[in-house]
PDB file of C-alpha atoms in Angstrom:
ATOM      1  CA  MET X   1     -91.363 -14.139   0.777  1.00 39.00           C
ATOM      2  CA  SER X   2     -89.923 -12.207   3.662  1.00 40.00           C
ATOM      3  CA  GLU X   3     -88.465 -15.828   5.187  1.00 40.00           C
ATOM      4  CA  LEU X   4     -87.797 -16.814   0.858  1.00 42.00           C
ATOM      5  CA  ARG X   5     -85.447 -14.480   0.566  1.00 44.00           C
ATOM      6  CA  PRO X   6     -82.894 -14.763   3.698  1.00 43.00           C
ATOM      7  CA  THR X   7     -82.079 -18.424   2.625  1.00 42.00           C
ATOM      8  CA  VAL X   8     -81.918 -17.001  -0.935  1.00 39.00           C
ATOM      9  CA  ALA X   9     -79.307 -14.591   0.045  1.00 43.00           C
ATOM     10  CA  ARG X  10     -77.595 -17.404   1.678  1.00 46.00           C
ATOM     11  CA  ARG X  11     -77.244 -18.919  -1.444  1.00 44.00           C
ATOM     12  CA  SER X  12     -76.287 -16.787  -3.164  1.00 45.00           C
ATOM     13  CA  MET X  13     -73.918 -16.077  -0.576  1.00 43.00           C
ATOM     14  CA  ALA X  14     -72.450 -19.715  -0.569  1.00 46.00           C
ATOM     15  CA  ARG X  15     -72.032 -19.807  -4.096  1.00 47.00           C
ATOM     16  CA  THR X  16     -69.874 -16.513  -4.345  1.00 44.00           C
ATOM     17  CA  LEU X  17     -68.152 -18.467  -1.208  1.00 42.00           C
ATOM     18  CA  GLN X  18     -67.305 -20.891  -2.741  1.00 49.00           C
ATOM     19  CA  LEU X  19     -66.254 -19.355  -6.520  1.00 41.00           C
ATOM     20  CA  SER X  20     -63.784 -16.726  -4.099  1.00 44.00           C
ATOM     21  CA  LEU X  21     -62.405 -19.941  -2.916  1.00 42.00           C
ATOM     22  CA  ALA X  22     -61.803 -21.622  -5.533  1.00 42.00           C
ATOM     23  CA  VAL X  23     -59.837 -18.102  -7.231  1.00 40.00           C
ATOM     24  CA  VAL X  24     -58.306 -18.471  -4.620  1.00 39.00           C
ATOM     25  CA  ALA X  25     -57.067 -21.309  -4.402  1.00 40.00           C
ATOM     26  CA  ILE X  26     -56.302 -21.369  -8.315  1.00 40.00           C
ATOM     27  CA  VAL X  27     -54.112 -18.726  -7.853  1.00 39.00           C
ATOM     28  CA  ALA X  28     -52.430 -20.070  -4.912  1.00 40.00           C
ATOM     29  CA  MET X  29     -51.986 -22.922  -6.341  1.00 38.00           C
ATOM     30  CA  PRO X  30     -48.305 -22.789  -8.080  1.00 41.00           C
ATOM     31  CA  ALA X  31     -46.658 -20.643  -5.270  1.00 41.00           C
ATOM     32  CA  CYS X  32     -47.978 -23.409  -2.949  1.00 37.00           C
ATOM     33  CA  ARG X  33     -45.611 -25.559  -5.852  1.00 38.00           C
ATOM     34  CA  THR X  34     -42.566 -22.679  -6.177  1.00 37.00           C
ATOM     35  CA  GLY X  35     -42.623 -22.334  -2.052  1.00 36.00           C
ATOM     36  CA  ALA X  36     -42.111 -26.429  -1.207  1.00 35.00           C
ATOM     37  CA  THR X  37     -39.418 -26.914  -3.686  1.00 34.00           C
ATOM     38  CA  GLY X  38     -37.443 -24.459  -1.780  1.00 34.00           C
ATOM     39  CA  ALA X  39     -36.199 -21.081  -2.645  1.00 36.00           C
ATOM     40  CA  THR X  40     -36.574 -20.363  -6.901  1.00 34.00           C
ATOM     41  CA  THR X  41     -33.111 -18.980  -8.130  1.00 35.00           C
ATOM     42  CA  VAL X  42     -34.422 -15.651 -10.294  1.00 34.00           C
ATOM     43  CA  THR X  43     -32.115 -14.516 -12.909  1.00 36.00           C
ATOM     44  CA  PRO X  44     -30.172 -11.286 -13.297  1.00 37.00           C
ATOM     45  CA  GLY X  45     -31.373  -9.455 -16.187  1.00 37.00           C
ATOM     46  CA  GLY X  46     -33.476 -12.144 -16.962  1.00 40.00           C
ATOM     47  CA  GLY X  47     -37.301 -11.961 -18.651  1.00 40.00           C
ATOM     48  CA  ASP X  48     -40.213 -12.242 -17.035  1.00 43.00           C
ATOM     49  CA  GLU X  49     -40.390 -15.891 -15.700  1.00 42.00           C
ATOM     50  CA  PRO X  50     -37.470 -17.100 -14.276  1.00 44.00           C
ATOM     51  CA  ASP X  51     -35.614 -19.912 -15.523  1.00 45.00           C
ATOM     52  CA  ILE X  52     -36.288 -22.337 -12.324  1.00 46.00           C
ATOM     53  CA  GLY X  53     -33.912 -24.725 -13.518  1.00 49.00           C
ATOM     54  CA  ALA X  54     -31.223 -23.009 -14.650  1.00 52.00           C
ATOM     55  CA  ASP X  55     -28.422 -20.914 -12.525  1.00 52.00           C
ATOM     56  CA  PRO X  56     -27.117 -17.294 -12.540  1.00 52.00           C
ATOM     57  CA  ASP X  57     -24.846 -18.615 -15.514  1.00 52.00           C
ATOM     58  CA  GLY X  58     -27.116 -20.449 -17.465  1.00 54.00           C
ATOM     59  CA  ARG X  59     -26.577 -23.766 -16.255  1.00 56.00           C
ATOM     60  CA  GLN X  60     -28.700 -26.184 -16.157  1.00 58.00           C
ATOM     61  CA  GLU X  61     -28.694 -28.056 -12.570  1.00 58.00           C
ATOM     62  CA  SER X  62     -30.949 -30.326 -11.024  1.00 65.00           C
ATOM     63  CA  ASP X  63     -32.060 -30.193  -6.801  1.00 69.00           C
ATOM     64  CA  ASN X  64     -29.594 -33.024  -6.721  1.00 76.00           C
ATOM     65  CA  VAL X  65     -26.766 -32.047  -3.372  1.00 77.00           C
ATOM     66  CA  GLY X  66     -24.129 -33.062  -5.686  1.00 77.00           C
ATOM     67  CA  ASP X  67     -25.526 -31.117  -8.669  1.00 79.00           C
ATOM     68  CA  LEU X  68     -25.819 -28.174  -5.134  1.00 79.00           C
ATOM     69  CA  LYS X  69     -22.908 -29.031  -3.757  1.00 75.00           C
ATOM     70  CA  ALA X  70     -20.904 -28.153  -6.929  1.00 79.00           C
ATOM     71  CA  ARG X  71     -22.088 -25.430  -7.736  1.00 79.00           C
ATOM     72  CA  LEU X  72     -21.518 -23.780  -4.537  1.00 79.00           C
ATOM     73  CA  ASP X  73     -18.022 -24.782  -5.130  1.00 79.00           C
ATOM     74  CA  ARG X  74     -17.878 -22.650  -8.592  1.00 78.00           C
ATOM     75  CA  LEU X  75     -18.835 -19.743  -5.858  1.00 77.00           C
ATOM     76  CA  ARG X  76     -16.350 -20.026  -3.498  1.00 74.00           C
ATOM     77  CA  ILE X  77     -13.996 -20.256  -6.099  1.00 72.00           C
ATOM     78  CA  GLN X  78     -15.189 -17.503  -7.587  1.00 70.00           C
ATOM     79  CA  HIS X  79     -15.850 -15.462  -4.287  1.00 66.00           C
ATOM     80  CA  GLU X  80     -11.965 -16.355  -3.282  1.00 66.00           C
ATOM     81  CA  SER X  81     -10.808 -15.180  -6.415  1.00 63.00           C
ATOM     82  CA  MET X  82     -12.764 -12.075  -6.400  1.00 61.00           C
ATOM     83  CA  SER X  83     -12.054 -11.207  -2.899  1.00 59.00           C
ATOM     84  CA  SER X  84      -7.782 -12.232  -3.183  1.00 59.00           C
ATOM     85  CA  SER X  85      -7.727  -9.154  -6.517  1.00 62.00           C
ATOM     86  CA  ASN X  86      -9.272  -6.891  -4.405  1.00 66.00           C
ATOM     87  CA  ALA X  87      -7.519  -7.542  -1.117  1.00 63.00           C
ATOM     88  CA  THR X  88      -4.143  -7.179  -3.692  1.00 72.00           C
ATOM     89  CA  GLY X  89      -5.554  -3.676  -5.278  1.00 77.00           C
ATOM     90  CA  PHE X  90      -6.510  -2.567  -2.063  1.00 83.00           C
ATOM     91  CA  ALA X  91      -2.956  -2.893  -0.405  1.00 88.00           C
ATOM     92  CA  VAL X  92      -0.842  -1.597  -3.868  1.00 91.00           C
ATOM     93  CA  CYS X  93      -2.985   1.773  -3.382  1.00 94.00           C
ATOM     94  CA  GLU X  94      -2.995   1.669   0.544  1.00 94.00           C
ATOM     95  CA  ASP X  95       0.869   1.217  -0.241  1.00 95.00           C
ATOM     96  CA  LEU X  96       1.089   4.155  -2.901  1.00 95.00           C
ATOM     97  CA  CYS X  97      -0.356   6.317  -0.910  1.00 96.00           C
ATOM     98  CA  GLU X  98       1.725   5.788   2.101  1.00 96.00           C
ATOM     99  CA  LEU X  99       4.934   6.449  -0.392  1.00 97.00           C
ATOM    100  CA  SER X 100       2.981   9.453  -1.289  1.00 97.00           C
ATOM    101  CA  THR X 101       2.121  11.153   2.014  1.00 98.00           C
ATOM    102  CA  ASN X 102       5.407  10.240   3.135  1.00 98.00           C
ATOM    103  CA  ILE X 103       7.104  11.515   0.270  1.00 98.00           C
ATOM    104  CA  CYS X 104       4.910  14.685   1.024  1.00 98.00           C
ATOM    105  CA  SER X 105       5.651  15.426   4.274  1.00 98.00           C
ATOM    106  CA  VAL X 106      10.097  14.869   3.994  1.00 98.00           C
ATOM    107  CA  LYS X 107       8.747  17.398   0.792  1.00 98.00           C
ATOM    108  CA  ASP X 108       7.514  20.405   2.894  1.00 98.00           C
ATOM    109  CA  LYS X 109      10.829  19.271   5.365  1.00 98.00           C
ATOM    110  CA  LEU X 110      13.370  19.921   2.578  1.00 98.00           C
ATOM    111  CA  CYS X 111      11.415  23.160   0.804  1.00 98.00           C
ATOM    112  CA  GLU X 112      11.286  24.378   4.385  1.00 98.00           C
ATOM    113  CA  LEU X 113      15.334  23.968   4.690  1.00 98.00           C
ATOM    114  CA  ALA X 114      15.453  25.601   0.523  1.00 98.00           C
ATOM    115  CA  ASP X 115      13.774  28.773   1.859  1.00 98.00           C
ATOM    116  CA  LYS X 116      16.083  29.318   4.364  1.00 97.00           C
ATOM    117  CA  HIS X 117      18.717  29.552   1.095  1.00 97.00           C
ATOM    118  CA  PRO X 118      16.999  31.638  -1.784  1.00 97.00           C
ATOM    119  CA  ALA X 119      19.957  32.113  -3.568  1.00 96.00           C
ATOM    120  CA  ASP X 120      21.804  28.719  -3.751  1.00 96.00           C
ATOM    121  CA  ASP X 121      20.405  26.995  -6.949  1.00 96.00           C
ATOM    122  CA  SER X 122      21.303  23.348  -5.515  1.00 97.00           C
ATOM    123  CA  TYR X 123      18.813  23.638  -2.371  1.00 98.00           C
ATOM    124  CA  GLN X 124      16.062  25.194  -5.034  1.00 98.00           C
ATOM    125  CA  ALA X 125      16.669  22.449  -7.304  1.00 98.00           C
ATOM    126  CA  LEU X 126      15.877  20.084  -4.934  1.00 98.00           C
ATOM    127  CA  CYS X 127      12.973  21.394  -3.928  1.00 98.00           C
ATOM    128  CA  ARG X 128      11.532  21.412  -6.987  1.00 98.00           C
ATOM    129  CA  GLU X 129      12.272  17.885  -7.771  1.00 98.00           C
ATOM    130  CA  ALA X 130       9.932  16.745  -4.357  1.00 98.00           C
ATOM    131  CA  LYS X 131       7.569  19.134  -4.879  1.00 98.00           C
ATOM    132  CA  GLN X 132       7.880  17.152  -8.898  1.00 98.00           C
ATOM    133  CA  GLU X 133       7.616  13.947  -6.853  1.00 98.00           C
ATOM    134  CA  CYS X 134       5.183  14.645  -4.438  1.00 98.00           C
ATOM    135  CA  HIS X 135       2.421  15.908  -7.119  1.00 98.00           C
ATOM    136  CA  GLU X 136       3.280  12.161  -8.733  1.00 97.00           C
ATOM    137  CA  ALA X 137       2.436  10.497  -5.788  1.00 97.00           C
ATOM    138  CA  THR X 138      -0.414  11.722  -5.266  1.00 97.00           C
ATOM    139  CA  GLU X 139      -1.776  11.770  -8.420  1.00 95.00           C
ATOM    140  CA  SER X 140      -0.802   7.615  -8.574  1.00 94.00           C
ATOM    141  CA  CYS X 141      -2.621   7.409  -5.112  1.00 95.00           C
ATOM    142  CA  VAL X 142      -5.510   8.981  -6.580  1.00 94.00           C
ATOM    143  CA  LYS X 143      -5.867   6.868  -9.542  1.00 92.00           C
ATOM    144  CA  CYS X 144      -5.457   3.745  -7.900  1.00 91.00           C
ATOM    145  CA  ALA X 145      -8.558   4.993  -5.251  1.00 88.00           C
ATOM    146  CA  GLN X 146     -10.610   5.671  -8.264  1.00 87.00           C
ATOM    147  CA  ASN X 147      -9.453   3.033  -9.791  1.00 81.00           C
ATOM    148  CA  GLY X 148      -9.870   0.310  -6.844  1.00 64.00           C
ATOM    149  CA  SER X 149     -13.814  -0.840  -7.022  1.00 41.00           C
ATOM    150  CA  ASP X 150     -11.648  -3.835  -9.742  1.00 43.00           C
ATOM    151  CA  GLY X 151      -8.763  -4.154  -8.024  1.00 38.00           C
ATOM    152  CA  ALA X 152      -6.074  -2.355  -9.991  1.00 47.00           C
ATOM    153  CA  PRO X 153      -4.046   0.382  -9.453  1.00 51.00           C
ATOM    154  CA  ALA X 154      -3.741   2.633 -11.888  1.00 45.00           C
ATOM    155  CA  ARG X 155      -0.092   3.541 -13.534  1.00 44.00           C
ATOM    156  CA  SER X 156       1.244   7.145 -13.642  1.00 41.00           C
ATOM    157  CA  GLU X 157       2.917   7.523 -16.287  1.00 38.00           C
TER     158      GLU X 157
ATOM    159  CA  MET Y   1      29.881  20.599 -37.933  1.00 43.00           C
ATOM    160  CA  LYS Y   2      31.529  17.426 -37.327  1.00 47.00           C
ATOM    161  CA  ARG Y   3      33.402  19.268 -34.120  1.00 50.00           C
ATOM    162  CA  TRP Y   4      30.326  20.665 -33.496  1.00 48.00           C
ATOM    163  CA  CYS Y   5      29.062  17.285 -32.367  1.00 43.00           C
ATOM    164  CA  LEU Y   6      31.522  16.340 -30.950  1.00 44.00           C
ATOM    165  CA  ALA Y   7      31.811  18.552 -28.214  1.00 46.00           C
ATOM    166  CA  LEU Y   8      27.920  19.011 -28.263  1.00 44.00           C
ATOM    167  CA  ALA Y   9      29.098  14.693 -27.338  1.00 45.00           C
ATOM    168  CA  ALA Y  10      31.569  15.594 -24.644  1.00 44.00           C
ATOM    169  CA  CYS Y  11      29.023  18.543 -23.092  1.00 39.00           C
ATOM    170  CA  GLY Y  12      26.596  14.997 -22.936  1.00 42.00           C
ATOM    171  CA  VAL Y  13      29.283  12.358 -21.305  1.00 40.00           C
ATOM    172  CA  LEU Y  14      29.702  15.534 -18.350  1.00 40.00           C
ATOM    173  CA  ALA Y  15      26.194  16.047 -17.575  1.00 40.00           C
ATOM    174  CA  VAL Y  16      25.713  12.276 -17.310  1.00 38.00           C
ATOM    175  CA  ALA Y  17      29.225  11.992 -15.434  1.00 38.00           C
ATOM    176  CA  ALA Y  18      28.327  15.732 -13.429  1.00 41.00           C
ATOM    177  CA  CYS Y  19      25.013  13.540 -12.112  1.00 48.00           C
ATOM    178  CA  ASP Y  20      27.139  11.373  -9.990  1.00 63.00           C
ATOM    179  CA  GLU Y  21      29.585  13.800  -8.962  1.00 72.00           C
ATOM    180  CA  ALA Y  22      29.795  14.681  -5.181  1.00 79.00           C
ATOM    181  CA  PRO Y  23      28.893  18.349  -4.663  1.00 84.00           C
ATOM    182  CA  ALA Y  24      31.052  20.624  -3.891  1.00 79.00           C
ATOM    183  CA  SER Y  25      31.681  21.411   0.258  1.00 80.00           C
ATOM    184  CA  GLY Y  26      28.752  22.558   2.212  1.00 86.00           C
ATOM    185  CA  GLU Y  27      26.201  21.581  -0.910  1.00 94.00           C
ATOM    186  CA  PRO Y  28      23.579  19.019  -0.427  1.00 97.00           C
ATOM    187  CA  ASP Y  29      24.547  15.530  -1.439  1.00 97.00           C
ATOM    188  CA  ALA Y  30      21.685  13.895  -3.090  1.00 98.00           C
ATOM    189  CA  ARG Y  31      23.314  10.635  -4.903  1.00 97.00           C
ATOM    190  CA  LEU Y  32      21.697   7.583  -4.339  1.00 98.00           C
ATOM    191  CA  ARG Y  33      22.493   4.177  -5.420  1.00 97.00           C
ATOM    192  CA  THR Y  34      20.340   1.159  -5.093  1.00 97.00           C
ATOM    193  CA  HIS Y  35      20.446  -2.228  -5.114  1.00 97.00           C
ATOM    194  CA  ALA Y  36      17.394  -5.286  -3.895  1.00 96.00           C
ATOM    195  CA  VAL Y  37      18.138  -7.588  -1.289  1.00 95.00           C
ATOM    196  CA  GLU Y  38      17.747 -11.257  -2.882  1.00 92.00           C
ATOM    197  CA  PRO Y  39      15.913 -13.269   0.029  1.00 91.00           C
ATOM    198  CA  SER Y  40      18.745 -15.355   1.424  1.00 92.00           C
ATOM    199  CA  THR Y  41      18.858 -19.621   1.799  1.00 92.00           C
ATOM    200  CA  PRO Y  42      17.153 -19.685   5.591  1.00 90.00           C
ATOM    201  CA  THR Y  43      19.302 -20.908   7.789  1.00 94.00           C
ATOM    202  CA  PRO Y  44      18.598 -21.636  11.973  1.00 95.00           C
ATOM    203  CA  ALA Y  45      20.433 -18.573  12.615  1.00 96.00           C
ATOM    204  CA  GLY Y  46      19.544 -16.589  10.809  1.00 96.00           C
ATOM    205  CA  LEU Y  47      15.740 -17.846  11.672  1.00 95.00           C
ATOM    206  CA  ALA Y  48      17.238 -16.804  15.668  1.00 97.00           C
ATOM    207  CA  TYR Y  49      18.395 -13.056  14.738  1.00 97.00           C
ATOM    208  CA  VAL Y  50      15.518 -12.430  12.245  1.00 96.00           C
ATOM    209  CA  GLU Y  51      12.690 -13.622  15.756  1.00 97.00           C
ATOM    210  CA  SER Y  52      15.249 -11.814  18.254  1.00 97.00           C
ATOM    211  CA  VAL Y  53      15.184  -8.620  16.114  1.00 97.00           C
ATOM    212  CA  ALA Y  54      11.617  -8.674  16.179  1.00 97.00           C
ATOM    213  CA  ALA Y  55      11.977  -9.285  19.644  1.00 97.00           C
ATOM    214  CA  VAL Y  56      13.757  -6.786  20.841  1.00 97.00           C
ATOM    215  CA  GLN Y  57      11.407  -3.982  18.338  1.00 96.00           C
ATOM    216  CA  THR Y  58       8.733  -5.499  20.368  1.00 96.00           C
ATOM    217  CA  GLU Y  59      10.296  -5.019  23.813  1.00 97.00           C
ATOM    218  CA  ALA Y  60      11.055  -1.521  22.347  1.00 97.00           C
ATOM    219  CA  GLU Y  61       7.930  -0.683  21.692  1.00 96.00           C
ATOM    220  CA  ALA Y  62       6.754  -1.375  25.342  1.00 97.00           C
ATOM    221  CA  LEU Y  63       9.047   1.357  26.684  1.00 97.00           C
ATOM    222  CA  GLN Y  64      10.025   4.843  27.299  1.00 96.00           C
ATOM    223  CA  GLY Y  65      13.290   7.806  27.501  1.00 96.00           C
ATOM    224  CA  PRO Y  66      16.562   5.729  27.806  1.00 96.00           C
ATOM    225  CA  ALA Y  67      15.188   2.461  28.245  1.00 97.00           C
ATOM    226  CA  ARG Y  68      13.961   1.950  24.924  1.00 97.00           C
ATOM    227  CA  VAL Y  69      17.030   3.560  23.194  1.00 97.00           C
ATOM    228  CA  ARG Y  70      19.172   0.640  25.561  1.00 97.00           C
ATOM    229  CA  ALA Y  71      16.755  -1.698  24.133  1.00 98.00           C
ATOM    230  CA  LEU Y  72      17.339  -1.089  20.632  1.00 98.00           C
ATOM    231  CA  GLN Y  73      21.402  -0.957  21.394  1.00 97.00           C
ATOM    232  CA  GLN Y  74      21.576  -4.230  22.265  1.00 97.00           C
ATOM    233  CA  GLY Y  75      19.050  -5.281  18.972  1.00 98.00           C
ATOM    234  CA  MET Y  76      21.445  -3.367  17.061  1.00 98.00           C
ATOM    235  CA  ALA Y  77      25.022  -5.174  19.034  1.00 98.00           C
ATOM    236  CA  LEU Y  78      23.077  -8.279  18.413  1.00 97.00           C
ATOM    237  CA  PRO Y  79      25.895 -10.330  16.107  1.00 97.00           C
ATOM    238  CA  VAL Y  80      24.413 -10.627  11.808  1.00 96.00           C
ATOM    239  CA  PRO Y  81      24.953 -14.149  11.007  1.00 95.00           C
ATOM    240  CA  ALA Y  82      27.018 -14.614   7.572  1.00 93.00           C
ATOM    241  CA  GLY Y  83      24.225 -15.031   4.458  1.00 93.00           C
ATOM    242  CA  LEU Y  84      21.601 -13.037   5.965  1.00 95.00           C
ATOM    243  CA  ALA Y  85      21.151 -10.584   2.984  1.00 94.00           C
ATOM    244  CA  GLU Y  86      18.101  -9.665   5.088  1.00 95.00           C
ATOM    245  CA  ALA Y  87      19.842  -8.199   8.384  1.00 96.00           C
ATOM    246  CA  GLU Y  88      20.759  -5.632   6.284  1.00 96.00           C
ATOM    247  CA  ILE Y  89      17.342  -4.210   6.080  1.00 97.00           C
ATOM    248  CA  LEU Y  90      16.656  -5.634   9.658  1.00 97.00           C
ATOM    249  CA  ARG Y  91      19.966  -3.744  10.554  1.00 97.00           C
ATOM    250  CA  LEU Y  92      18.366  -0.662   8.918  1.00 98.00           C
ATOM    251  CA  ASP Y  93      15.098  -0.888  10.427  1.00 97.00           C
ATOM    252  CA  LEU Y  94      16.490  -0.817  13.889  1.00 98.00           C
ATOM    253  CA  ALA Y  95      18.767   1.675  13.780  1.00 98.00           C
ATOM    254  CA  ALA Y  96      16.071   4.227  12.413  1.00 98.00           C
ATOM    255  CA  THR Y  97      13.801   3.524  15.293  1.00 98.00           C
ATOM    256  CA  LEU Y  98      16.642   3.393  17.705  1.00 98.00           C
ATOM    257  CA  GLY Y  99      17.666   7.655  15.987  1.00 98.00           C
ATOM    258  CA  GLU Y 100      14.022   7.855  16.624  1.00 97.00           C
ATOM    259  CA  ALA Y 101      14.142   7.653  20.272  1.00 98.00           C
ATOM    260  CA  LEU Y 102      17.690   8.824  20.778  1.00 98.00           C
ATOM    261  CA  LEU Y 103      16.456  12.221  18.626  1.00 97.00           C
ATOM    262  CA  GLU Y 104      13.745  12.827  21.900  1.00 95.00           C
ATOM    263  CA  GLN Y 105      16.812  12.689  24.307  1.00 94.00           C
ATOM    264  CA  PRO Y 106      19.124  15.723  24.869  1.00 92.00           C
ATOM    265  CA  ASP Y 107      22.272  16.116  22.436  1.00 90.00           C
ATOM    266  CA  GLY Y 108      20.506  12.605  20.247  1.00 96.00           C
ATOM    267  CA  ALA Y 109      20.652  14.080  17.050  1.00 98.00           C
ATOM    268  CA  TYR Y 110      25.098  14.142  17.802  1.00 97.00           C
ATOM    269  CA  THR Y 111      24.070  10.341  18.114  1.00 97.00           C
ATOM    270  CA  VAL Y 112      21.971   9.463  15.975  1.00 98.00           C
ATOM    271  CA  ILE Y 113      24.530  11.045  12.992  1.00 98.00           C
ATOM    272  CA  ASP Y 114      27.047   9.056  13.866  1.00 98.00           C
ATOM    273  CA  LEU Y 115      24.953   6.112  14.170  1.00 98.00           C
ATOM    274  CA  LEU Y 116      23.436   7.106  10.864  1.00 98.00           C
ATOM    275  CA  ARG Y 117      25.607   8.882   8.528  1.00 98.00           C
ATOM    276  CA  PRO Y 118      27.917   5.521   7.951  1.00 98.00           C
ATOM    277  CA  MET Y 119      25.098   3.120   7.421  1.00 98.00           C
ATOM    278  CA  VAL Y 120      23.506   4.891   4.455  1.00 98.00           C
ATOM    279  CA  ASP Y 121      26.786   7.122   2.897  1.00 98.00           C
ATOM    280  CA  VAL Y 122      26.649   8.507  -0.474  1.00 97.00           C
ATOM    281  CA  GLU Y 123      29.308   6.928  -1.911  1.00 96.00           C
ATOM    282  CA  ASP Y 124      27.685   3.004  -0.739  1.00 97.00           C
ATOM    283  CA  SER Y 125      24.273   1.633  -2.616  1.00 98.00           C
ATOM    284  CA  LEU Y 126      21.298   0.818  -0.062  1.00 98.00           C
ATOM    285  CA  PRO Y 127      18.580  -1.267   0.189  1.00 98.00           C
ATOM    286  CA  LEU Y 128      15.595  -0.374  -2.446  1.00 97.00           C
ATOM    287  CA  ASP Y 129      13.115  -1.307   1.082  1.00 97.00           C
ATOM    288  CA  ARG Y 130      11.571   1.409   3.270  1.00 97.00           C
ATOM    289  CA  ALA Y 131      13.897   1.067   5.452  1.00 98.00           C
ATOM    290  CA  SER Y 132      16.304   2.891   4.413  1.00 98.00           C
ATOM    291  CA  ALA Y 133      13.879   5.944   3.477  1.00 98.00           C
ATOM    292  CA  ARG Y 134      12.573   5.738   7.340  1.00 98.00           C
ATOM    293  CA  ALA Y 135      16.790   5.759   8.635  1.00 98.00           C
ATOM    294  CA  LEU Y 136      17.283   8.608   5.286  1.00 98.00           C
ATOM    295  CA  ILE Y 137      14.482  10.410   7.459  1.00 98.00           C
ATOM    296  CA  THR Y 138      15.736  10.453  10.555  1.00 98.00           C
ATOM    297  CA  LEU Y 139      19.620  11.186   9.432  1.00 98.00           C
ATOM    298  CA  GLY Y 140      17.549  14.540   7.991  1.00 98.00           C
ATOM    299  CA  ASP Y 141      15.225  15.463  11.149  1.00 98.00           C
ATOM    300  CA  ALA Y 142      18.693  14.916  12.917  1.00 98.00           C
ATOM    301  CA  ALA Y 143      20.893  17.057  11.140  1.00 98.00           C
ATOM    302  CA  ALA Y 144      18.208  19.751  10.661  1.00 98.00           C
ATOM    303  CA  GLN Y 145      18.231  19.907  14.501  1.00 97.00           C
ATOM    304  CA  VAL Y 146      21.835  20.399  14.913  1.00 97.00           C
ATOM    305  CA  GLU Y 147      21.772  23.121  11.954  1.00 97.00           C
ATOM    306  CA  ASP Y 148      23.624  21.214   9.497  1.00 97.00           C
ATOM    307  CA  ASP Y 149      21.376  22.326   6.559  1.00 98.00           C
ATOM    308  CA  ALA Y 150      23.548  20.472   3.778  1.00 98.00           C
ATOM    309  CA  LEU Y 151      23.376  16.617   5.217  1.00 98.00           C
ATOM    310  CA  ALA Y 152      19.544  17.397   6.322  1.00 98.00           C
ATOM    311  CA  ALA Y 153      18.749  17.893   2.513  1.00 98.00           C
ATOM    312  CA  GLY Y 154      20.668  15.517   1.522  1.00 98.00           C
ATOM    313  CA  SER Y 155      19.706  13.083   3.461  1.00 98.00           C
ATOM    314  CA  TYR Y 156      15.393  14.389   2.628  1.00 98.00           C
ATOM    315  CA  ALA Y 157      16.566  14.253  -1.139  1.00 98.00           C
ATOM    316  CA  ARG Y 158      17.922  10.922  -1.183  1.00 98.00           C
ATOM    317  CA  ALA Y 159      14.819   9.868   0.794  1.00 98.00           C
ATOM    318  CA  ILE Y 160      12.617  11.300  -1.272  1.00 98.00           C
ATOM    319  CA  ARG Y 161      14.465   9.485  -4.326  1.00 98.00           C
ATOM    320  CA  LEU Y 162      14.129   6.230  -2.610  1.00 98.00           C
ATOM    321  CA  MET Y 163      10.871   6.009  -2.392  1.00 98.00           C
ATOM    322  CA  SER Y 164      10.498   7.421  -5.479  1.00 98.00           C
ATOM    323  CA  LEU Y 165      11.759   4.435  -6.776  1.00 97.00           C
ATOM    324  CA  LEU Y 166       9.514   1.897  -4.087  1.00 97.00           C
ATOM    325  CA  ARG Y 167       6.635   4.231  -5.998  1.00 96.00           C
ATOM    326  CA  GLN Y 168       7.569   3.401  -8.983  1.00 94.00           C
ATOM    327  CA  GLU Y 169       7.633  -0.541  -8.243  1.00 93.00           C
ATOM    328  CA  LEU Y 170       3.915  -1.105  -7.072  1.00 90.00           C
ATOM    329  CA  VAL Y 171       2.908   1.283 -10.670  1.00 85.00           C
ATOM    330  CA  ARG Y 172       4.825  -1.295 -12.197  1.00 80.00           C
TER     331      ARG Y 172
END
C-alpha cells in the first residue's frame, strides 16, 4: 500500500500537469497567432477588442506591401503638413516676441529721455504711446505662445 | 448749427493735417512714412551685389574696432546695380551695423548721425523692414550719446512705430 500511494500521487500529478499544459496551450495560441503576423494596430480610443484589419482612421487594409506603403505615404504627408504648420506658427511667434522685446527695450530708452523733459508734452506723449505699444506687443507675444500648440498666431485685437 | 458743423469739420481737417506736420524746432519729430519693397527681377549684377554685401557682413563679424569699421565702410561703398529694389534694405542694414561699430569708437556718435540721418530722413519714406528700425535705433543711440534729445526721442519713436507696423503685419 505504501508503494501504491506514490504511484497514485505520481499519476495524479501527471494528470494535473497535462491539464495545466493544455490550459497554457489554449491561452497561448491566440497570442502566438498575433505575434506571428507582426505588430497589431490598436485603434486609439477604440473598443475592448482591437480591430486588427483597420488602420487608425478606420480604413480596412491588408498586410500586402502596396497597402502598407500607401499607408506610410499617407502618414508621411500628414506628418509633414502638421510639422510645417507648427514650424510656421512657431516662427511667427518667435518674430512677434522678438519684436515685442525690441519695442519694449526702445520704449525704456524713449521714456528715460521723457523723464529728462517732464514738462514737455511732446516727450510725454511719445513715452505714453511707446508704453501702449510695448503693452500690446507683449500681449500678442503671450497670446501667440499660448496658442502655439495649434501653430496659429493669436490676434492682438 | 450749420456754422458749428463747419467749424468742427475744419478742426477735424486741421487735426489730420497736424499729424503729418513737422513739430516746432527742438521738439522730437516722429513722423514716419513707409513703403513695402517688392522683390525685383533677379539679374547677375543684382545677385553679385547681394553676395558681396553678405561677404562684407561675414568678414566684419570676425573683425573688431577700426578694422571692422573699415570693412563695413567698404561695403557701403559698393556700387548699387540699377533696378535692385532690395538694395535699399541691404544698405540700411549695413549702415546700421556700421553705425553700431562706430558708436564703440571715440566720437563715433557724430559720424553715425552724419551717416544715418540722411538715410532715414523724416521727409522720406522708409522700407517697411527691420533694417529701417535698426537704423533708427542706432541713430537714436548716437543722438542720445551727444545729448541731442529731440533727435534721439524722434528716432526711437519712429522705430517703435515701424516695429508696430511690422507686428501688425505678422498678426494679420
